[in-house]
Amino acid sequence: MNENEDYHEFGEHTKSKLKLLGSYIPQWDYIVGRRRPKHFIIDCMAGTGYNEIENKKVKGSALIACKRLKYKLNLKIILIEKDTKKFKTLQKSVEEYLKDTNLIDELEKINFHCRDCNKIIDSVLNDIRDSISLFVIDSYSAPINELIEKIGSRTLNPRPFRMGTEIFIFFNAPYLNHYGKACINYKYEDLIKKTPLSKEERGAKKKIEEFNRIFGDESWQKVFKKFSETKDRIVHLLKLYIHKLKRFFRFAVPLSVKDYKGKLKYFFIFVTNHYEAFDMVYKKRNQIEIEGTLIQYCNLGRKFNLQENSRRILFKNLKRRISKDERILLSKILRYKTDFETDYFDENLERFFETLLKNRIDKQDEKISLKKGQKTLSPFKKKVEKISRTNALDYFQNLLSQLYEKKILKKGKRINGIGESFDRYYINPRFLRPNF
């Protein structure tokens, strides 16, 4: 890496955020690009284009967006960065990337702005008008309420919750909790009247003003007065922020980004009014979070094959406590890196158990002929007609219940993006510890 290049250094956990962006942006661009002549990705705090993670350059959100230019789907990109030094590095990074990928002719589809996104947002919204747009707001703590309101106002006209606007929002709840509890003992009305202020009072006044801009009012203070535990404060700060987002968006999916020790670093929130978009991000969020859980319990920080090691550790711990089909189900949970809800199952597993049951029924009826030397028939290798989906789901549910009774799976209440309560099954983390 060139010593003159100024790339911001990030922790390993940043990959979770980039995975979510890298998964959703291509799908969004493909679906929207086929239907609309022009659509936009607006990166409000684009940085330098690359993130430095463990001394390696990793494409940031700006270059993840630029990668889609090769498909020529009428995508326009707006990159905003107020820091002059970072902005110059961003321009250089984008130009070099486009040259290396033979896309330099697409540079005209990218608009660069060396401005504060809060000050230029009116101009940007005027340029994109009613076009379908995806915003990425990757700030240090959280975007101010005024910025969200201006972008969110696109969803209110001509009717509430109009589709076509989606946002990825960086929300640093641990940061807000740390500084919020330090200034909760001060009253802002007293601070603005008092002069001179001590160093602590000046700091408290500055943070109170910052938090008021983020939440739009002083409602955040009620969280600190009502809850004393850090975990409770973080959860309710997130709920409060999402509640304010629900003025403009029906669905919200928060990704909890943690380091390899399991410590929460921040939330990355996706908001939309389109159910299919919500569903895509919701599934990917589940995969990323279960990956993070496995990494935390499987020899922390060491590079390893996630599926092989977690499977080996899990079944070594369980030994003979489970049946063959229960073992199959746990293997699939690890393979698809997801957990399950009682009323929402992964389609891959639905198909697998439908085919598995069909093969067994056919085998009992002596309708299956195995090749010479073949002992079993893989449900993936033989094309068969599906049996009743209800039968497969009932069998699936029964396996989940058995594993739950054995305390191999755990179950917890969750709230989805539309405010509905459901039960979620997930692998008991103690069975994923190497030294169980």
Short mmCIF file of C-alpha atoms in Angstrom, two decimals, residues 47-351:
data_model
loop_
_atom_site.label_atom_id
_atom_site.label_comp_id
_atom_site.label_asym_id
_atom_site.label_seq_id
_atom_site.Cartn_x
_atom_site.Cartn_y
_atom_site.Cartn_z
CA GLY A 47 -14.77 8.19 2.82
CA THR A 48 -11.74 7.19 0.73
CA GLY A 49 -13.28 4.36 -1.28
CA TYR A 50 -11.33 1.67 0.54
CA ASN A 51 -11.31 0.47 4.14
CA GLU A 52 -8.10 -0.74 5.70
CA ILE A 53 -8.87 -3.92 7.65
CA GLU A 54 -5.95 -5.80 9.23
CA ASN A 55 -3.49 -4.06 6.88
CA LYS A 56 -5.50 -5.05 3.80
CA LYS A 57 -7.42 -2.80 1.42
CA VAL A 58 -11.09 -3.76 1.27
CA LYS A 59 -13.59 -2.09 -1.07
CA GLY A 60 -15.83 0.35 0.78
CA SER A 61 -19.43 1.24 -0.01
CA ALA A 62 -18.43 3.65 -2.80
CA LEU A 63 -16.53 1.00 -4.78
CA ILE A 64 -19.17 -1.65 -4.08
CA ALA A 65 -21.56 0.71 -5.88
CA CYS A 66 -19.07 1.47 -8.69
CA LYS A 67 -18.70 -2.25 -9.39
CA ARG A 68 -22.28 -2.27 -10.70
CA LEU A 69 -21.43 0.16 -13.52
CA LYS A 70 -20.16 -2.70 -15.69
CA TYR A 71 -23.74 -3.99 -16.10
CA LYS A 72 -24.88 -0.73 -17.73
CA LEU A 73 -28.30 -0.66 -16.07
CA ASN A 74 -28.66 3.15 -16.11
CA LEU A 75 -27.21 3.46 -12.65
CA LYS A 76 -26.01 6.88 -11.48
CA ILE A 77 -23.80 7.29 -8.43
CA ILE A 78 -23.38 10.34 -6.19
CA LEU A 79 -20.39 10.30 -3.82
CA ILE A 80 -20.21 12.93 -1.05
CA GLU A 81 -17.26 13.48 1.30
CA LYS A 82 -16.62 16.70 3.20
CA ASP A 83 -13.00 16.01 4.27
CA THR A 84 -10.74 17.43 1.53
CA LYS A 85 -7.93 14.91 2.03
CA LYS A 86 -10.29 11.94 2.02
CA PHE A 87 -12.15 13.37 -0.97
CA LYS A 88 -8.99 13.53 -3.09
CA THR A 89 -8.16 9.93 -2.13
CA LEU A 90 -11.74 8.92 -2.98
CA GLN A 91 -11.52 10.42 -6.48
CA LYS A 92 -8.18 8.72 -7.06
CA SER A 93 -9.46 5.37 -5.76
CA VAL A 94 -12.54 5.45 -8.00
CA GLU A 95 -10.60 6.48 -11.11
CA GLU A 96 -7.95 3.80 -10.57
CA TYR A 97 -10.61 1.16 -9.95
CA LEU A 98 -12.47 2.07 -13.15
CA LYS A 99 -9.23 1.99 -15.15
CA ASP A 100 -8.26 -1.40 -13.73
CA THR A 101 -11.68 -2.83 -14.62
CA ASN A 102 -11.86 -1.18 -18.08
CA LEU A 103 -14.79 0.98 -16.98
CA ILE A 104 -13.19 4.42 -17.22
CA ASP A 105 -15.85 5.47 -19.76
CA GLU A 106 -18.43 5.06 -16.98
CA LEU A 107 -16.78 7.80 -14.89
CA GLU A 108 -19.28 10.32 -16.28
CA LYS A 109 -22.03 8.47 -14.40
CA ILE A 110 -20.45 9.40 -11.07
CA ASN A 111 -20.88 12.81 -9.44
CA PHE A 112 -18.38 13.83 -6.76
CA HIS A 113 -19.13 16.45 -4.10
CA CYS A 114 -16.59 17.70 -1.56
CA ARG A 115 -19.27 19.06 0.76
CA ASP A 116 -21.03 18.33 4.03
CA CYS A 117 -23.95 16.05 3.10
CA ASN A 118 -26.21 17.91 5.53
CA LYS A 119 -25.66 21.13 3.57
CA ILE A 120 -25.82 19.70 0.05
CA ILE A 121 -28.72 17.27 0.50
CA ASP A 122 -31.34 19.73 -0.83
CA SER A 123 -29.40 20.08 -4.09
CA VAL A 124 -28.94 16.30 -4.38
CA LEU A 125 -32.65 15.61 -3.80
CA ASN A 126 -33.50 18.20 -6.44
CA ASP A 127 -31.18 16.45 -8.93
CA ILE A 128 -32.56 12.95 -8.42
CA ARG A 129 -36.19 14.13 -8.21
CA ASP A 130 -38.53 11.09 -8.06
CA SER A 131 -36.00 8.50 -9.24
CA ILE A 132 -35.64 5.28 -7.27
CA SER A 133 -32.72 5.84 -4.91
CA LEU A 134 -30.64 3.99 -2.35
CA PHE A 135 -28.88 6.12 0.28
CA VAL A 136 -25.91 5.02 2.39
CA ILE A 137 -25.27 7.17 5.47
CA ASP A 138 -22.18 5.85 7.22
CA SER A 139 -21.49 8.50 9.85
CA TYR A 140 -19.41 8.31 13.03
CA SER A 141 -22.27 8.30 15.54
CA ALA A 142 -25.60 8.62 13.71
CA PRO A 143 -27.02 10.95 11.03
CA ILE A 144 -28.84 14.02 12.26
CA ASN A 145 -32.62 14.00 12.28
CA GLU A 146 -32.87 16.85 9.75
CA LEU A 147 -31.01 14.79 7.12
CA ILE A 148 -33.28 11.77 7.66
CA GLU A 149 -36.40 13.96 7.50
CA LYS A 150 -35.38 15.52 4.18
CA ILE A 151 -34.69 12.12 2.61
CA GLY A 152 -37.73 10.56 4.28
CA SER A 153 -40.03 13.29 2.98
CA ARG A 154 -39.71 11.61 -0.46
CA THR A 155 -41.84 8.77 0.93
CA LEU A 156 -44.76 11.02 1.95
CA ASN A 157 -45.73 12.45 -1.42
CA PRO A 158 -48.18 11.80 -3.10
CA ARG A 159 -49.14 9.28 -0.37
CA PRO A 160 -47.55 8.05 2.87
CA PHE A 161 -44.96 5.25 2.69
CA ARG A 162 -44.36 5.62 -1.04
CA MET A 163 -41.83 3.10 -2.36
CA GLY A 164 -38.63 4.07 -4.14
CA THR A 165 -36.44 5.35 -1.30
CA GLU A 166 -34.26 3.10 0.86
CA ILE A 167 -31.50 3.93 3.35
CA PHE A 168 -28.66 2.13 5.08
CA ILE A 169 -27.96 4.00 8.33
CA PHE A 170 -24.98 3.74 10.68
CA PHE A 171 -26.20 3.95 14.28
CA ASN A 172 -23.50 3.88 16.97
CA ALA A 173 -25.59 3.02 20.04
CA PRO A 174 -22.57 2.19 22.29
CA TYR A 175 -21.12 5.64 21.52
CA LEU A 176 -24.43 7.30 22.34
CA ASN A 177 -24.73 5.33 25.57
CA HIS A 178 -21.18 6.20 26.66
CA TYR A 179 -21.53 9.95 26.21
CA GLY A 180 -25.23 10.12 27.02
CA LYS A 181 -24.82 8.82 30.56
CA ALA A 182 -22.04 11.36 31.13
CA CYS A 183 -24.25 14.36 30.37
CA ILE A 184 -27.59 13.19 31.75
CA ASN A 185 -26.88 14.97 35.06
CA TYR A 186 -26.84 18.35 33.30
CA LYS A 187 -29.85 20.40 32.26
CA TYR A 188 -29.39 22.06 28.90
CA GLU A 189 -31.46 25.09 29.96
CA ASP A 190 -29.04 25.75 32.80
CA LEU A 191 -25.95 25.25 30.62
CA ILE A 192 -26.98 27.83 28.01
CA LYS A 193 -27.56 30.43 30.74
CA LYS A 194 -24.44 29.74 32.76
CA THR A 195 -21.12 31.48 32.03
CA PRO A 196 -18.32 30.62 32.16
CA LEU A 197 -18.62 26.84 31.80
CA SER A 198 -16.16 24.29 33.13
CA LYS A 199 -14.49 21.82 30.78
CA GLU A 200 -16.96 19.07 31.76
CA GLU A 201 -19.93 21.40 31.30
CA ARG A 202 -18.75 22.50 27.85
CA GLY A 203 -18.38 18.85 26.85
CA ALA A 204 -21.85 18.00 28.20
CA LYS A 205 -23.44 20.96 26.39
CA LYS A 206 -21.82 19.91 23.11
CA LYS A 207 -22.98 16.29 23.44
CA ILE A 208 -26.53 17.26 24.43
CA GLU A 209 -26.77 19.44 21.32
CA GLU A 210 -25.40 16.59 19.18
CA PHE A 211 -27.89 14.08 20.60
CA ASN A 212 -30.79 16.51 20.16
CA ARG A 213 -29.84 16.88 16.48
CA ILE A 214 -29.68 13.09 16.05
CA PHE A 215 -33.04 12.32 17.68
CA GLY A 216 -34.73 15.60 16.78
CA ASP A 217 -35.71 16.32 20.39
CA GLU A 218 -34.81 15.44 23.99
CA SER A 219 -36.67 12.10 24.04
CA TRP A 220 -33.34 10.22 24.32
CA GLN A 221 -32.93 11.57 27.85
CA LYS A 222 -35.91 9.51 29.04
CA VAL A 223 -34.02 6.33 28.13
CA PHE A 224 -31.12 7.26 30.42
CA LYS A 225 -33.43 8.26 33.25
CA LYS A 226 -35.50 5.08 33.03
CA PHE A 227 -32.76 2.46 32.48
CA SER A 228 -29.52 2.03 34.40
CA GLU A 229 -28.07 -1.04 32.65
CA THR A 230 -25.94 -0.48 29.54
CA LYS A 231 -27.65 -3.29 27.60
CA ASP A 232 -31.12 -1.89 28.32
CA ARG A 233 -30.08 1.62 27.31
CA ILE A 234 -28.59 0.46 24.02
CA VAL A 235 -31.68 -1.59 23.12
CA HIS A 236 -34.08 1.26 23.92
CA LEU A 237 -31.96 3.88 22.14
CA LEU A 238 -32.18 1.67 19.05
CA LYS A 239 -35.94 1.22 19.48
CA LEU A 240 -36.41 4.96 19.90
CA TYR A 241 -34.41 5.72 16.76
CA ILE A 242 -36.28 3.11 14.70
CA HIS A 243 -39.59 4.45 16.03
CA LYS A 244 -38.68 7.85 14.58
CA LEU A 245 -37.72 6.22 11.26
CA LYS A 246 -41.17 4.59 11.13
CA ARG A 247 -42.64 8.00 10.35
CA PHE A 248 -41.37 7.45 6.81
CA PHE A 249 -40.66 3.71 6.45
CA ARG A 250 -42.78 0.65 7.17
CA PHE A 251 -39.88 -1.78 7.57
CA ALA A 252 -36.59 -1.58 9.47
CA VAL A 253 -33.85 -4.23 9.77
CA PRO A 254 -31.04 -3.55 12.28
CA LEU A 255 -27.81 -5.53 11.86
CA SER A 256 -25.85 -5.74 15.12
CA VAL A 257 -22.15 -5.49 14.23
CA LYS A 258 -19.88 -7.11 16.84
CA ASP A 259 -16.16 -7.75 17.14
CA TYR A 260 -14.71 -11.26 17.38
CA LYS A 261 -15.16 -11.21 21.16
CA GLY A 262 -18.89 -10.59 20.80
CA LYS A 263 -18.78 -6.95 21.91
CA LEU A 264 -21.34 -4.75 20.16
CA LYS A 265 -19.69 -2.04 18.06
CA TYR A 266 -22.70 -0.44 16.33
CA PHE A 267 -25.93 -1.11 14.44
CA PHE A 268 -26.34 -0.86 10.67
CA ILE A 269 -30.02 -0.17 10.00
CA PHE A 270 -31.82 -0.72 6.69
CA VAL A 271 -35.19 0.99 6.11
CA THR A 272 -37.58 0.53 3.21
CA ASN A 273 -41.26 0.55 2.25
CA HIS A 274 -40.89 -2.49 -0.02
CA TYR A 275 -41.58 -5.86 1.60
CA GLU A 276 -39.38 -7.85 -0.80
CA ALA A 277 -36.42 -5.57 -0.07
CA PHE A 278 -37.08 -5.98 3.66
CA ASP A 279 -37.23 -9.77 3.24
CA MET A 280 -33.91 -9.93 1.32
CA VAL A 281 -32.02 -7.87 3.88
CA TYR A 282 -33.73 -9.66 6.78
CA LYS A 283 -32.50 -13.07 5.56
CA LYS A 284 -28.97 -11.82 4.88
CA ARG A 285 -28.88 -10.12 8.29
CA ASN A 286 -29.67 -13.47 9.93
CA GLN A 287 -26.87 -15.21 8.03
CA ILE A 288 -24.31 -12.56 8.96
CA GLU A 289 -25.27 -12.58 12.64
CA ILE A 290 -25.13 -16.38 12.98
CA GLU A 291 -21.71 -16.31 11.26
CA GLY A 292 -20.59 -13.82 13.86
CA THR A 293 -21.88 -16.04 16.68
CA LEU A 294 -19.96 -19.04 15.35
CA ILE A 295 -16.77 -17.02 14.99
CA GLN A 296 -17.07 -15.86 18.60
CA TYR A 297 -17.29 -19.43 19.90
CA CYS A 298 -14.92 -21.23 17.52
CA ASN A 299 -11.35 -20.34 18.49
CA LEU A 300 -11.78 -16.57 18.51
CA GLY A 301 -10.01 -14.51 15.91
CA ARG A 302 -8.34 -17.47 14.15
CA LYS A 303 -8.90 -17.98 10.43
CA PHE A 304 -10.78 -21.22 9.83
CA ASN A 305 -13.39 -22.88 7.64
CA LEU A 306 -16.56 -21.74 9.38
CA GLN A 307 -18.76 -24.64 8.34
CA GLU A 308 -16.26 -27.48 8.88
CA ASN A 309 -15.01 -26.36 12.28
CA SER A 310 -18.41 -25.46 13.71
CA ARG A 311 -19.86 -28.77 12.49
CA ARG A 312 -16.96 -30.76 13.94
CA ILE A 313 -17.16 -28.96 17.29
CA LEU A 314 -20.96 -29.23 17.50
CA PHE A 315 -21.19 -32.96 16.77
CA LYS A 316 -18.20 -33.78 18.94
CA ASN A 317 -20.01 -32.11 21.83
CA LEU A 318 -23.33 -33.80 21.10
CA LYS A 319 -21.89 -37.28 20.37
CA ARG A 320 -24.84 -39.73 20.37
CA ARG A 321 -27.48 -37.46 21.85
CA ILE A 322 -29.25 -36.85 18.53
CA SER A 323 -30.92 -38.89 15.80
CA LYS A 324 -29.81 -39.02 12.18
CA ASP A 325 -32.43 -36.54 11.01
CA GLU A 326 -31.71 -34.17 13.88
CA ARG A 327 -28.07 -34.30 12.85
CA ILE A 328 -29.08 -33.48 9.27
CA LEU A 329 -31.12 -30.48 10.40
CA LEU A 330 -28.26 -29.09 12.52
CA SER A 331 -25.88 -29.57 9.58
CA LYS A 332 -28.20 -27.56 7.35
CA ILE A 333 -28.52 -24.81 9.94
CA LEU A 334 -24.73 -24.47 9.88
CA ARG A 335 -24.54 -24.79 6.11
CA TYR A 336 -27.08 -22.05 5.39
CA LYS A 337 -25.78 -20.01 8.35
CA THR A 338 -29.23 -19.02 9.54
CA ASP A 339 -31.57 -19.53 12.44
CA PHE A 340 -35.26 -20.29 12.16
CA GLU A 341 -38.59 -18.92 13.20
CA THR A 342 -41.60 -21.05 14.03
CA ASP A 343 -43.58 -19.48 11.19
CA TYR A 344 -40.83 -18.63 8.72
CA PHE A 345 -38.57 -21.39 7.36
CA ASP A 346 -35.67 -21.31 4.95
CA GLU A 347 -36.75 -22.41 1.45
CA ASN A 348 -33.64 -24.58 0.97
CA LEU A 349 -34.59 -26.61 4.04
CA GLU A 350 -38.21 -26.85 2.97
CA ARG A 351 -37.16 -28.35 -0.37
#
